[in-house]
Short mmCIF file of C-alpha atoms and ligand atoms in Angstrom, two decimals:
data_model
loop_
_atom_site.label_atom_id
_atom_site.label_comp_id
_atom_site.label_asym_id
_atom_site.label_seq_id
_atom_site.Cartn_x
_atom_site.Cartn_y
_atom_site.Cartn_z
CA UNK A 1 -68.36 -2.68 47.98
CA UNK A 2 -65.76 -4.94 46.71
CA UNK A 3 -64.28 -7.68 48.67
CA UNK A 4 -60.55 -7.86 49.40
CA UNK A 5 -60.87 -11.72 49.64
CA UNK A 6 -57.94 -11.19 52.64
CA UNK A 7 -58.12 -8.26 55.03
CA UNK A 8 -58.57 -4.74 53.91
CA UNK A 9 -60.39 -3.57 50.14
CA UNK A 10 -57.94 -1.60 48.70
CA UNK A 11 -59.01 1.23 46.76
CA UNK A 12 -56.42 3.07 44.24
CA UNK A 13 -57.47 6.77 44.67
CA UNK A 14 -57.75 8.70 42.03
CA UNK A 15 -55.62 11.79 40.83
CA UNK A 16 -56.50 13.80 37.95
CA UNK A 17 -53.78 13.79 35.17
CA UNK A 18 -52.18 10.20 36.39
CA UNK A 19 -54.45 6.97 37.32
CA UNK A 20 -55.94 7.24 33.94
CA UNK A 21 -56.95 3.86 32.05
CA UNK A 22 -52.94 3.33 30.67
CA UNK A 23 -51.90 3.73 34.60
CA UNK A 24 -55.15 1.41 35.77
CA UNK A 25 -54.21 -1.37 33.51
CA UNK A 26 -50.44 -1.59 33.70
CA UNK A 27 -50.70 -1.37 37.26
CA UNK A 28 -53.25 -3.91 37.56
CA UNK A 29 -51.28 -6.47 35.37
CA UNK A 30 -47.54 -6.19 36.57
CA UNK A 31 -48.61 -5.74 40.50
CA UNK A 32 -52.41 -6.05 41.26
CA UNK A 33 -52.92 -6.45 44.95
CA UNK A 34 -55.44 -3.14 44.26
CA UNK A 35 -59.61 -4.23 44.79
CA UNK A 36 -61.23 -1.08 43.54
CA UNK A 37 -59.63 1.11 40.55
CA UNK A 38 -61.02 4.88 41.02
CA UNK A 39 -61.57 6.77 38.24
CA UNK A 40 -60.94 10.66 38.48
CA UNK A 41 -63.45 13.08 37.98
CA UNK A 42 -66.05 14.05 35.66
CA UNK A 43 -67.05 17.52 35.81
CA UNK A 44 -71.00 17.77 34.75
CA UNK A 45 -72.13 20.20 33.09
CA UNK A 46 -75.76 21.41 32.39
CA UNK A 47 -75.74 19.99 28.55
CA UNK A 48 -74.08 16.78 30.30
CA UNK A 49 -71.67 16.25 27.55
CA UNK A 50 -68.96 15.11 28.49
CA UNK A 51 -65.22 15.95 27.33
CA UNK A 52 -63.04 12.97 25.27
CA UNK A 53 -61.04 12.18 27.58
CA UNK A 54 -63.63 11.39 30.30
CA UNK A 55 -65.51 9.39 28.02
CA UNK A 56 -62.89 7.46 26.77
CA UNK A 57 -61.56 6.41 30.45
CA UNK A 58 -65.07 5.31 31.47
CA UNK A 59 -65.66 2.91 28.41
CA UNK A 60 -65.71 -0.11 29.39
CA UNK A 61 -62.84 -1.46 26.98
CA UNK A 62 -60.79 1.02 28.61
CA UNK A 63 -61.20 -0.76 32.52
CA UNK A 64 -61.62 -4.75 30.79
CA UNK A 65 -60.69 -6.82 33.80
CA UNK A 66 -60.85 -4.28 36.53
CA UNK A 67 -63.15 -2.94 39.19
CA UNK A 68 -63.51 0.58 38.64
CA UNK A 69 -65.14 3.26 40.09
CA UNK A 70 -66.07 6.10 38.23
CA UNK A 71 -66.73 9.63 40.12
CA UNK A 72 -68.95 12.85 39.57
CA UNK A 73 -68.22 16.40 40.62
CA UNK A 74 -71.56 18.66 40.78
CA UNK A 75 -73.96 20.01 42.93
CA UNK A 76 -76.66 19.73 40.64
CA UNK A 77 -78.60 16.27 41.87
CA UNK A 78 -80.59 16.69 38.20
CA UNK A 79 -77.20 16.11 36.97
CA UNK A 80 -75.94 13.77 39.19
CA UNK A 81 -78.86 11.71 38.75
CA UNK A 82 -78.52 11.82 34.55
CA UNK A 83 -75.24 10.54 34.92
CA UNK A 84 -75.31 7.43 37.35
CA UNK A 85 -77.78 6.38 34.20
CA UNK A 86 -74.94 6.70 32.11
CA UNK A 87 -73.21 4.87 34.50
CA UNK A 88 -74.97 2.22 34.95
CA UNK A 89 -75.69 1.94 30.54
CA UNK A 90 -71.39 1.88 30.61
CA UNK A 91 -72.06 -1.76 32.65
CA UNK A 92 -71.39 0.02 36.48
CA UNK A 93 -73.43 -0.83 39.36
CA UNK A 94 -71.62 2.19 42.03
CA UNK A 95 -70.30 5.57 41.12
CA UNK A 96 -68.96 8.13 43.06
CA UNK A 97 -69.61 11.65 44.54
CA UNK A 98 -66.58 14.12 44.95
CA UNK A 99 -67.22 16.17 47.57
CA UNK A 100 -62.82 16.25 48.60
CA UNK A 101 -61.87 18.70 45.27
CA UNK A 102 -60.36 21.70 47.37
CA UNK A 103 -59.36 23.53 44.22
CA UNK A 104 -60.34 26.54 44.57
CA UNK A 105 -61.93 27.15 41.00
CA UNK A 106 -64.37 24.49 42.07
CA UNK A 107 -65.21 25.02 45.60
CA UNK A 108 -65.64 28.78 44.83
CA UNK A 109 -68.61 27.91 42.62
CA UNK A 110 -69.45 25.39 45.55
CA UNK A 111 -68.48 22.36 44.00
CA UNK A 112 -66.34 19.48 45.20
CA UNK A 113 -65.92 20.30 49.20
CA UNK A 114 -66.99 23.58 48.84
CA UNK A 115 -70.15 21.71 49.13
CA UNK A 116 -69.17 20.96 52.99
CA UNK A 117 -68.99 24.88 53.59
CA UNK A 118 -73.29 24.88 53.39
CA UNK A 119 -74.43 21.61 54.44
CA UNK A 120 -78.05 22.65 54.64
CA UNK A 121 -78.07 22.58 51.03
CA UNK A 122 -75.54 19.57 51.05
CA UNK A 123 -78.86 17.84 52.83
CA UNK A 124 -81.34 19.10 50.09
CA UNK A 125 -79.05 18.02 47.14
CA UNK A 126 -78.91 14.56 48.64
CA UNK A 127 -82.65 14.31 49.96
CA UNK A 128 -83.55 15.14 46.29
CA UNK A 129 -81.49 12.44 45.32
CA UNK A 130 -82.44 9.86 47.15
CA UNK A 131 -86.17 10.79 46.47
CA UNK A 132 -86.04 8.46 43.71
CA UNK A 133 -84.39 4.93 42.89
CA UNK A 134 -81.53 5.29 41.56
CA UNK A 135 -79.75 3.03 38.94
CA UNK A 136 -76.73 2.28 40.56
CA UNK A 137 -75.57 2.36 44.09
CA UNK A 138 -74.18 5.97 45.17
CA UNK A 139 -70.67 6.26 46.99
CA UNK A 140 -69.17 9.76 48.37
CA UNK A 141 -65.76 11.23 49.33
CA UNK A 142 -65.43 13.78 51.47
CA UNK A 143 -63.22 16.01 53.18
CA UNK A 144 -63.68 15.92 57.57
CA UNK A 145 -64.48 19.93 57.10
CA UNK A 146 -63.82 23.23 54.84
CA UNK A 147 -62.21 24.89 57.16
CA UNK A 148 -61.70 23.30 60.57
CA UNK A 149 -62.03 19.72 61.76
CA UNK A 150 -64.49 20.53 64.29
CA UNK A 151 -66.98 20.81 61.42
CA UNK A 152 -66.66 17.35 60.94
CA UNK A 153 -69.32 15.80 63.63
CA UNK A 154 -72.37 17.49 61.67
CA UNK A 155 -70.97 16.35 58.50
CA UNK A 156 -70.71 12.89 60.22
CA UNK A 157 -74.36 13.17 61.29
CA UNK A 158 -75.35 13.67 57.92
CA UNK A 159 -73.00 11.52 55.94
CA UNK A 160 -74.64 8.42 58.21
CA UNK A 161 -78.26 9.50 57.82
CA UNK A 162 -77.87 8.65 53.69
CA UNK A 163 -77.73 4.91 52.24
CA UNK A 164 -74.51 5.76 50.87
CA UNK A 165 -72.34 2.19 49.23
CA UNK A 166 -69.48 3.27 51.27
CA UNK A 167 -67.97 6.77 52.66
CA UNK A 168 -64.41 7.38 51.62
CA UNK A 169 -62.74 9.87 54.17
CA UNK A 170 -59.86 11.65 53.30
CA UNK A 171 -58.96 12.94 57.14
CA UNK A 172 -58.23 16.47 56.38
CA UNK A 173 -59.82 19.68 55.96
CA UNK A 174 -59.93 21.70 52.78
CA UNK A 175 -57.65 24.61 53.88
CA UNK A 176 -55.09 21.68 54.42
CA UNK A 177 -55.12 20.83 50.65
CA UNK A 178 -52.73 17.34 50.41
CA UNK A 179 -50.33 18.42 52.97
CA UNK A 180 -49.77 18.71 56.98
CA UNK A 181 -50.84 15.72 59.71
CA UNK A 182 -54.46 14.16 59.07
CA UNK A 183 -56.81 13.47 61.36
CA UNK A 184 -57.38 10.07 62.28
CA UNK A 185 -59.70 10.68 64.64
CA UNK A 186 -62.02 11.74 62.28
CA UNK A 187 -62.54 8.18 60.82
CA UNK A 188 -62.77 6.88 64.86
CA UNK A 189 -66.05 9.28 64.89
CA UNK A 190 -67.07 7.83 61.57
CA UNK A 191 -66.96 4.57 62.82
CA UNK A 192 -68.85 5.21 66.12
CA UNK A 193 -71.56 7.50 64.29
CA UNK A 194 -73.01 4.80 62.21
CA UNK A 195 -71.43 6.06 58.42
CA UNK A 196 -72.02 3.41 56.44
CA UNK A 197 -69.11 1.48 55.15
CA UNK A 198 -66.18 4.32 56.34
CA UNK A 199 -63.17 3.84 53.69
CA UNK A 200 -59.93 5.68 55.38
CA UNK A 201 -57.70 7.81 53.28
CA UNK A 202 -54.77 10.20 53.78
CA UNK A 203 -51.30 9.10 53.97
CA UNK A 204 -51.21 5.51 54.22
CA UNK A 205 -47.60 5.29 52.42
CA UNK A 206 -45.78 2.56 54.04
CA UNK A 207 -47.04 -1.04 54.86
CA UNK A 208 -45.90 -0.24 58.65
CA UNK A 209 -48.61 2.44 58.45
CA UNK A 210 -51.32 0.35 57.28
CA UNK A 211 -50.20 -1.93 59.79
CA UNK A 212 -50.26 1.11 62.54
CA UNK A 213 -54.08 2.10 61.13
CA UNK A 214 -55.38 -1.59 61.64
CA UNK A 215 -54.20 -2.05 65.05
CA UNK A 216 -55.59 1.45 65.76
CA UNK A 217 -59.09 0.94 63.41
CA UNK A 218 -59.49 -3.16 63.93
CA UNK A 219 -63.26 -2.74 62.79
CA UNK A 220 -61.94 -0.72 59.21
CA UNK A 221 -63.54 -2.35 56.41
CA UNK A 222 -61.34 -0.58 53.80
CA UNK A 223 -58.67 2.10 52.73
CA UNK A 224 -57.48 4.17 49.87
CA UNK A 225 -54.41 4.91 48.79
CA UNK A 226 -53.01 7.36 46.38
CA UNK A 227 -49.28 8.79 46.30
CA UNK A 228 -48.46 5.71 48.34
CA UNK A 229 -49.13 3.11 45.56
CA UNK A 230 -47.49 5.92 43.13
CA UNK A 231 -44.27 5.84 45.52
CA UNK A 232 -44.60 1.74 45.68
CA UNK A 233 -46.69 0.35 42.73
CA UNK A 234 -46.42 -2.91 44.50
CA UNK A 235 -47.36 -1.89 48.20
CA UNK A 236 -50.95 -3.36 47.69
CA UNK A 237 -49.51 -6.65 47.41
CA UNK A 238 -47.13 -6.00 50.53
CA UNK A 239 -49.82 -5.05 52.24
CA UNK A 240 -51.20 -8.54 51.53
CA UNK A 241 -48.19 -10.08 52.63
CA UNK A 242 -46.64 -10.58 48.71
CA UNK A 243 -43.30 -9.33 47.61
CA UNK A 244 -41.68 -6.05 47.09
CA UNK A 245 -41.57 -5.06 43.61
CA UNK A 246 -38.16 -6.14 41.72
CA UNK A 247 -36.17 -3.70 39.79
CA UNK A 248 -37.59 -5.61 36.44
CA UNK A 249 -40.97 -5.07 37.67
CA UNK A 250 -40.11 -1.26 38.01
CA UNK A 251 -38.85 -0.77 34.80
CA UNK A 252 -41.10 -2.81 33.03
CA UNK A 253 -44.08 -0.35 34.88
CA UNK A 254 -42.03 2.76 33.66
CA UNK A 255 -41.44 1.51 30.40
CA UNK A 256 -44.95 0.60 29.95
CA UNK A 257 -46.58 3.85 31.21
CA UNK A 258 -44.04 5.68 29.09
CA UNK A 259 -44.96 3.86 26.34
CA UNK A 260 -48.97 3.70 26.74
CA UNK A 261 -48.67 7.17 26.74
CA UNK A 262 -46.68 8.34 24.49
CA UNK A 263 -48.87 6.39 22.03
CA UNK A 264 -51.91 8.20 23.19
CA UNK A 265 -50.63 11.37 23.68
CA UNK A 266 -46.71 12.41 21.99
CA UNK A 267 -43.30 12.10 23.53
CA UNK A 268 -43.18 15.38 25.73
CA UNK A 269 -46.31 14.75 26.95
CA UNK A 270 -45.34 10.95 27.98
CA UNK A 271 -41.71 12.06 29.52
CA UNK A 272 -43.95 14.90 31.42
CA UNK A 273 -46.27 12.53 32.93
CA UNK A 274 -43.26 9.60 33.64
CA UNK A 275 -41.02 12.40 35.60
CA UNK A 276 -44.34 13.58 37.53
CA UNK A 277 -45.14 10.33 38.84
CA UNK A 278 -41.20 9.54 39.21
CA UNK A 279 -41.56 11.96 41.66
CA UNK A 280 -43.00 10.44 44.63
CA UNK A 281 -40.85 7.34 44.57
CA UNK A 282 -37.63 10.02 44.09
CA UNK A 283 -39.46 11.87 47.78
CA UNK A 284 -36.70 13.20 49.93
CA UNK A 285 -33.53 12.24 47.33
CA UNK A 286 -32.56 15.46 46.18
CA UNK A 287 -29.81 13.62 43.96
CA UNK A 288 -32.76 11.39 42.05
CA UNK A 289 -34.58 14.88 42.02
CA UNK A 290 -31.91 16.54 40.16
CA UNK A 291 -31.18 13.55 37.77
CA UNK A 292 -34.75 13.28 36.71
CA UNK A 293 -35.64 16.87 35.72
CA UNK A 294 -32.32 16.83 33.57
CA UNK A 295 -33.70 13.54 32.11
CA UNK A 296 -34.69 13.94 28.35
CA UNK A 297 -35.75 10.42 27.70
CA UNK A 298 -37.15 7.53 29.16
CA UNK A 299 -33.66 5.39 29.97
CA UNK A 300 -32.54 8.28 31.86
CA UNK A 301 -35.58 9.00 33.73
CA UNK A 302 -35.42 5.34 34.65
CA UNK A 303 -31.89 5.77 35.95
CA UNK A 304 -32.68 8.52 37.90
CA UNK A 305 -35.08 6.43 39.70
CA UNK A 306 -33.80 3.22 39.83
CA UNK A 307 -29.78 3.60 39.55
CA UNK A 308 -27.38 3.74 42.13
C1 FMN B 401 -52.66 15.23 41.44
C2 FMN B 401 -53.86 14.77 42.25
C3 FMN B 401 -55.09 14.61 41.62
C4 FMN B 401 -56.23 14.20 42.34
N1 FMN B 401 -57.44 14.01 41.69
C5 FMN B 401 -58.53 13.58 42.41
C6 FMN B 401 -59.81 13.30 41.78
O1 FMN B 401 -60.01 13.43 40.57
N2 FMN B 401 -60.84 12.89 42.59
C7 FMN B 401 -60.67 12.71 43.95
O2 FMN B 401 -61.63 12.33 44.63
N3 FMN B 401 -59.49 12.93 44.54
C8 FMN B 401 -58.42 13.35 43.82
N4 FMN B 401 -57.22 13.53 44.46
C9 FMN B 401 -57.08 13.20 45.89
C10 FMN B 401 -56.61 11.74 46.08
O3 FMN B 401 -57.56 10.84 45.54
C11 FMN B 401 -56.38 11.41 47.59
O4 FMN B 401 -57.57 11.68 48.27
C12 FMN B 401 -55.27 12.23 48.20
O5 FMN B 401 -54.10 12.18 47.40
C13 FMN B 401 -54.94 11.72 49.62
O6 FMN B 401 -54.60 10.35 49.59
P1 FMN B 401 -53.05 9.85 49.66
O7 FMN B 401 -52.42 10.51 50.87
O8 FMN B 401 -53.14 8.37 49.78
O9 FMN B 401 -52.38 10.32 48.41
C14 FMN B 401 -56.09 13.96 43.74
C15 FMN B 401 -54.84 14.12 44.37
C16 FMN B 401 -53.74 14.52 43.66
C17 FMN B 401 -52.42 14.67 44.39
#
């Protein structure tokens, strides 16, 4: 696991469709204060080719200059195992497992956390994995249950009885999707049954609620944090104790993003992605809201966001 140097590693989660390599390295440059870089998912596949867009954000000239970790989605440990050898040719020494996807159209072919729902195979998928040496060191997240919490102390069990790099915890089940109170008790069980190297994650947006989870978790070795960092690009640093980002560093990140992907992609796809992300630091301001969907380019989306 990475070293924060001061306090907590900070992980930037990932989320399909937005931390891609453009978002990694722009963020990375104009705010940093991020340890880990996490890469969304790659969906295997029996012929374990991979689609263009996953192999181009795990080439290494795509994450120069940043700690990355790249993540898996199967239940196939034939699979799995093929592609940590990949990972570790593309220069890696830790990938990922997802078992957190609650999408349905991959935990109804048991992918993802659907894999939680049975974990007597969840133990013979890993067992078979850990049969033989593997070429880089294996992470997992996970979900605290499929359907209720109280699932999660056999999942606990098991997640500590595996020489897993670290366990990332997002505290909620997968009926509760991304929404409703998590379950910080979950990672106090983590911590007391043994799982190696517990990461927290769910709904650390604020540096007052990092604050509030270290005074509650003083032994926490590490968090993650998704639509926080995409409200406040720069609340890695503040956790750190840097400075809040200033409106040039805002619109310089916007302008950038816009502009990495429009080059990659086109124009509509560019403005789509910009007003998405523009959403979380717009949370609550129905006026913002309503300025940004009628935004048609990138000065007015930055407006929206930033103006008065
Ligand atoms: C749009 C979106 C895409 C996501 N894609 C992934 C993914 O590819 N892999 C993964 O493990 N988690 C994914 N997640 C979950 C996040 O990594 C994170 O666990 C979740 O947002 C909770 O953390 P937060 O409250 O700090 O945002 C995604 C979440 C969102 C909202």
């Amino acid at each position: 696991m990475a070293e924060g140097g001061k306090g907590l590693t900070i992980y930037f989660a990932p989320m399909e469709g937005m931390t891609d390599g453009i978002l990694r390295q722009t963020h990375h440059r104009i705010f940093g204060g991020v340890d880990v870089y996490c890469l969304p998912f790659h969906k295997l596949t029996q012929s374990l080719s991979l689609l263009t867009r996953e192999e181009r954000d795990i080439a290494p000239e795509e994450n120069e200059g940043l700690n990355v970790l790249p993540q898996a989605l199967t239940r196939d440990p034939e699979q799995l195992s093929a592609w940590l050898y990949y990972v570790s040719e593309c220069g890696y020494s830790c990938a990922d497992l997802n078992l957190g996807c609650p999408s349905p159209t991959v935990t109804k072919r048991g992918r993802g956390s659907g894999m939680l729902q049975d974990p007597g195979y969840l133990r013979t998928f890993l067992d078979r994995l850990f049969s033989n040496t593997l070429p880089v060191s294996l992470s997992v997240k996970t979900r605290i249950g499929y359907e209720s919490p109280e699932e999660w102390p056999e999942l606990a069990d098991l997640f500590a009885d595996y020489p897993f790099a670290h366990v990332t915890i997002h505290a909620r089940t997968t009926r509760e999707q991304y929404t409703g109170a998590v379950h910080p008790e979950a990672f106090e069980l983590a911590l007391r049954k043994g799982i190696p190297h517990p990461v927290y994650n769910g709904d650390l947006r604020t540096v007052e609620d990092v604050r509030a989870f270290e005074e509650r978790f003083p032994a926490a070795e590490a968090v993650m944090i998704g639509r926080g960092l995409l409200a406040d690009p720069a609340l890695g640093r503040r956790i750190r104790g840097g400075k809040e980002a200033s409106e040039e560093e805002l619109r310089n990140w916007y302008t950038a993003l816009y502009e990495g992907w429009r080059d990659r992609f086109d124009r509509t796809i560019a403005l789509g992605r910009i007003k998405k992300l523009m959403e979380w630091p717009s949370e609550g301001d129905i006026r913002r809201k309503r300025l940004l969907r009628r935004a048609d380019n990138i000065e007015s989306c930055i407006s929206a966001v930033l103006g008065e």
